[in-house]
Amino acid sequence: VTWYYQRSSPSRRPLPPGPTLLSAPWPENDIARTFHSWTKRYGSVVSVKIGFRTIIILGTRQAAQDLLERRGTIYSSRPSSIFMDRYLNKGLNPAFMPYGSQWRLHRRFYSTLLNVKASQTYRRLQDIGSRELVYELLTTNDFSDVFYRYTSDVMLSLVYGKGQNRDDADHRRLQQINEMATFILQNASFRTIILDLFPLLDKLPMKFMNWRQQAAQLHDLTREVYVECGNAALQGKSWNWIREIYERPEAKDAPWEDVCYSLGELYVAGIYTTKMVLENFVTTCVDHADAVRKAQDELDSVVGMERLPEFADMDRLPFVGAFISELVRWKPISSIGVPHAVIQDDEYMGFHIPKDATVIANQWGINMDESVFESPETFNPERYMEISDRHLSGFGFGRRACPGYHLAKASFFIVISRVLWAYRIEREVEVGDDPKGNSSSPGVAFTVRSLQHQEIISKGGKTSGYDVGETLEEIRPSKS
Ligand code: HEM
């Protein structure tokens, strides 16, 4: 009878174990490390109650797959956020939409544009962009700036049919609103959490938390810019994602403004994420000369000195592949991923998971699981030489997993293999004393590996005659 009663009333089961206000370990200054220490203490599923919210932390890949993938029908929503939903996005950013028909429609747009087959056709743009990138590093060490140009060129070309046009007015406006959003988010970050935990605070007049008003104003501006850029892309000469979606019958199922907003957010998502991984790549190289040498040996023997690495070399460069897998394991850019929410009561490992709980897969903790990775805190690409599954970690789980995975993975390969082939990457002796004359140099020197390398880079990097429009017409789906 007890067994039957417990089965039929999952809410009678206890919540997963976890810390309370009185039972530390309480936060270290890094949230992912804090969650990881809770996993070690309480197990692979941890719960913590804060204000009216229940947060479930999944600390192993197994738990994340069991719930977020295998039970994806109920674990694919997002927690509500007063700040995002009422002020900054007003429900228009698909990445934060609750699970339902509106999200499904936008997700279908994303899958159309970013599935494996479509992503392969974008390699031509990534090829040209990365040739320019290695060429630029001949004269500057400011790798952040160079990576930003690369990722924004690729996204500007795809979404709006522009690209290779850094002074473009639309590009500047898009960049500006994004910088403003980052500024507001950074300033408001902790306060937005408090707002969600104590929603009554939102009743306070605007003057007490005026960042809410700033966010709402920014939303209006963002919407305006996205729509103007979207309309301009429709009138543009070449194929682009805006036009591709506009021509799809399902685009009529959402207001045009919402479609523009959704693709504008996709543009932003594609730029900063990939740039961050590439930056991590550089800082990792500086401290891991042995791994770099090994990758360069492989590149020298497979590619030689007469040409740059190409996408076609990918399968013949297992160590470079392992280097990339290890890079994203060792330094995930989103250490606790993006939280999911569960839409109905559930039970897992004998514990109750309540409806509306926020469910976080602790990506950094999963990557540091000692039962899976030996000496997990050591950067060691070799560990991936034995693992045939080269799926990169850090792109989320289940139905909400990152739709940009294939595009990002191709960028990692082509940029990383080319930069490793071309340069010695070392810490500058005197930070800021950049021999290439860039005062904003972040303290890393890129020295071309030989004169022959330099010649190939110079030849490959001069793409001034290249026409983005023509390339986009070539990759247009009906043509491929
Ligand atoms: C370094 C590369 C990237 C990383 C590490 C990354 C990581 C992630 C993660 C962890 C999520 C949340 C997954 C989840 O909820 O389980 C996500 C979602 C998302 N990513 Fe990425 N991403 C990257 C690149 C991109 C690119 C290139 C694009 C677009 C071109 C993109 C577009 C998105 C979108 C739209 C979502 C929201 C999906 C949804 O909620 O349905 N990402 N990404």
Short mmCIF file of N, CA and C in Angstrom, two decimals, residues 53 77-99 102-103 184-185 192-193 195-197 199 202 206 211-213 215-220 223 261 265 338-339 341 356 358 400:
data_model
loop_
_atom_site.label_atom_id
_atom_site.label_comp_id
_atom_site.label_asym_id
_atom_site.label_seq_id
_atom_site.Cartn_x
_atom_site.Cartn_y
_atom_site.Cartn_z
N ARG A 53 11.54 29.93 -5.11
CA ARG A 53 12.03 29.05 -6.18
C ARG A 53 12.69 27.79 -5.67
N SER A 77 11.54 23.84 -20.86
CA SER A 77 11.10 25.22 -20.76
C SER A 77 12.21 26.07 -20.15
N ARG A 78 11.97 27.36 -20.01
CA ARG A 78 12.93 28.25 -19.35
C ARG A 78 12.27 28.84 -18.12
N PRO A 79 13.06 29.07 -17.06
CA PRO A 79 12.46 29.73 -15.89
C PRO A 79 12.02 31.14 -16.27
N SER A 80 10.91 31.58 -15.68
CA SER A 80 10.47 32.95 -15.99
C SER A 80 11.43 33.93 -15.31
N SER A 81 11.58 35.09 -15.94
CA SER A 81 12.43 36.12 -15.36
C SER A 81 11.73 37.46 -15.54
N ILE A 82 11.39 38.08 -14.43
CA ILE A 82 10.65 39.35 -14.52
C ILE A 82 11.44 40.34 -15.36
N PHE A 83 12.75 40.42 -15.12
CA PHE A 83 13.58 41.40 -15.81
C PHE A 83 13.57 41.17 -17.33
N MET A 84 13.80 39.92 -17.73
CA MET A 84 13.83 39.59 -19.15
C MET A 84 12.44 39.72 -19.77
N ASP A 85 11.45 39.11 -19.10
CA ASP A 85 10.13 38.99 -19.72
C ASP A 85 9.38 40.32 -19.77
N ARG A 86 9.53 41.15 -18.70
CA ARG A 86 8.76 42.40 -18.71
C ARG A 86 9.53 43.58 -19.26
N TYR A 87 10.88 43.50 -19.20
CA TYR A 87 11.65 44.70 -19.57
C TYR A 87 12.57 44.49 -20.77
N LEU A 88 13.57 43.61 -20.62
CA LEU A 88 14.62 43.57 -21.65
C LEU A 88 14.19 42.90 -22.96
N ASN A 89 13.59 41.73 -22.87
CA ASN A 89 13.20 41.03 -24.11
C ASN A 89 11.71 41.09 -24.40
N LYS A 90 10.95 41.31 -23.37
CA LYS A 90 9.46 41.29 -23.47
C LYS A 90 8.99 40.04 -24.20
N GLY A 91 9.63 38.94 -23.89
CA GLY A 91 9.18 37.65 -24.43
C GLY A 91 9.56 37.40 -25.88
N LEU A 92 10.37 38.25 -26.47
CA LEU A 92 10.63 38.10 -27.91
C LEU A 92 11.90 37.32 -28.25
N ASN A 93 12.77 37.07 -27.26
CA ASN A 93 14.00 36.33 -27.57
C ASN A 93 13.75 34.83 -27.42
N PRO A 94 13.79 34.08 -28.53
CA PRO A 94 13.47 32.65 -28.45
C PRO A 94 14.31 31.88 -27.43
N ALA A 95 15.54 32.32 -27.18
CA ALA A 95 16.40 31.58 -26.24
C ALA A 95 15.82 31.58 -24.82
N PHE A 96 14.95 32.54 -24.53
CA PHE A 96 14.36 32.61 -23.18
C PHE A 96 12.86 32.36 -23.17
N MET A 97 12.30 31.97 -24.33
CA MET A 97 10.85 31.72 -24.37
C MET A 97 10.50 30.44 -23.62
N PRO A 98 9.30 30.41 -22.99
CA PRO A 98 8.88 29.14 -22.40
C PRO A 98 8.61 28.12 -23.51
N TYR A 99 8.63 26.85 -23.13
CA TYR A 99 8.37 25.78 -24.09
C TYR A 99 6.94 25.90 -24.58
N GLN A 102 5.05 29.15 -29.62
CA GLN A 102 5.81 30.30 -30.11
C GLN A 102 7.30 29.94 -30.22
N TRP A 103 7.82 29.31 -29.14
CA TRP A 103 9.23 28.89 -29.17
C TRP A 103 9.47 27.90 -30.32
N ILE A 184 23.85 46.95 -19.24
CA ILE A 184 22.70 46.90 -18.32
C ILE A 184 22.67 45.57 -17.58
N LEU A 185 22.93 44.48 -18.33
CA LEU A 185 22.89 43.16 -17.69
C LEU A 185 23.95 43.05 -16.60
N THR A 192 18.55 41.55 -10.68
CA THR A 192 17.48 40.87 -11.43
C THR A 192 17.11 39.55 -10.74
N ILE A 193 18.11 38.93 -10.12
CA ILE A 193 17.82 37.67 -9.43
C ILE A 193 16.95 37.95 -8.20
N LEU A 195 14.91 40.31 -7.86
CA LEU A 195 13.57 40.64 -8.35
C LEU A 195 12.75 39.36 -8.57
N ASP A 196 13.40 38.33 -9.11
CA ASP A 196 12.68 37.08 -9.34
C ASP A 196 12.37 36.36 -8.04
N LEU A 197 13.26 36.50 -7.07
CA LEU A 197 13.04 35.81 -5.80
C LEU A 197 11.96 36.51 -4.98
N PRO A 199 9.18 38.89 -6.08
CA PRO A 199 8.51 39.60 -7.18
C PRO A 199 7.77 40.87 -6.73
N ASP A 202 8.81 44.38 -7.69
CA ASP A 202 8.52 44.98 -8.99
C ASP A 202 7.39 46.01 -8.91
N MET A 206 9.33 53.13 -10.52
CA MET A 206 10.52 52.99 -11.37
C MET A 206 11.76 53.68 -10.77
N TRP A 211 17.00 50.83 -13.47
CA TRP A 211 17.56 49.98 -14.52
C TRP A 211 16.46 49.21 -15.23
N ARG A 212 15.29 49.05 -14.57
CA ARG A 212 14.16 48.39 -15.26
C ARG A 212 13.70 49.27 -16.42
N GLN A 213 13.64 50.58 -16.13
CA GLN A 213 13.20 51.51 -17.18
C GLN A 213 14.23 51.59 -18.32
N ALA A 215 16.18 49.26 -19.24
CA ALA A 215 16.08 48.03 -20.03
C ALA A 215 14.88 48.11 -20.97
N ALA A 216 13.76 48.65 -20.49
CA ALA A 216 12.57 48.75 -21.35
C ALA A 216 12.84 49.69 -22.52
N GLN A 217 13.55 50.79 -22.24
CA GLN A 217 13.87 51.73 -23.33
C GLN A 217 14.81 51.06 -24.35
N LEU A 218 15.77 50.30 -23.82
CA LEU A 218 16.69 49.61 -24.71
C LEU A 218 15.93 48.59 -25.56
N HIS A 219 14.94 47.96 -24.96
CA HIS A 219 14.14 47.00 -25.72
C HIS A 219 13.51 47.67 -26.94
N ASP A 220 12.93 48.86 -26.71
CA ASP A 220 12.26 49.55 -27.82
C ASP A 220 13.26 49.89 -28.92
N ARG A 223 14.37 46.68 -30.78
CA ARG A 223 13.31 46.24 -31.69
C ARG A 223 13.33 47.07 -32.97
N TYR A 261 13.23 40.33 -34.78
CA TYR A 261 13.83 40.31 -33.44
C TYR A 261 14.56 38.98 -33.22
N GLU A 265 18.57 38.43 -32.61
CA GLU A 265 19.16 37.77 -31.45
C GLU A 265 20.08 36.62 -31.87
N VAL A 338 22.60 27.26 -19.74
CA VAL A 338 21.44 28.15 -19.64
C VAL A 338 20.36 27.33 -18.92
N PRO A 339 19.79 27.86 -17.82
CA PRO A 339 18.85 27.06 -17.03
C PRO A 339 17.61 26.62 -17.82
N ALA A 341 13.58 24.76 -17.32
CA ALA A 341 12.53 24.68 -16.29
C ALA A 341 11.67 23.47 -16.62
N ASP A 356 7.73 23.60 -12.32
CA ASP A 356 8.28 24.97 -12.34
C ASP A 356 9.67 25.12 -11.71
N THR A 358 13.57 25.34 -11.44
CA THR A 358 14.64 25.70 -12.37
C THR A 358 15.63 24.54 -12.37
N ARG A 400 16.52 22.12 -26.14
CA ARG A 400 17.00 23.50 -26.11
C ARG A 400 18.49 23.58 -26.46
#
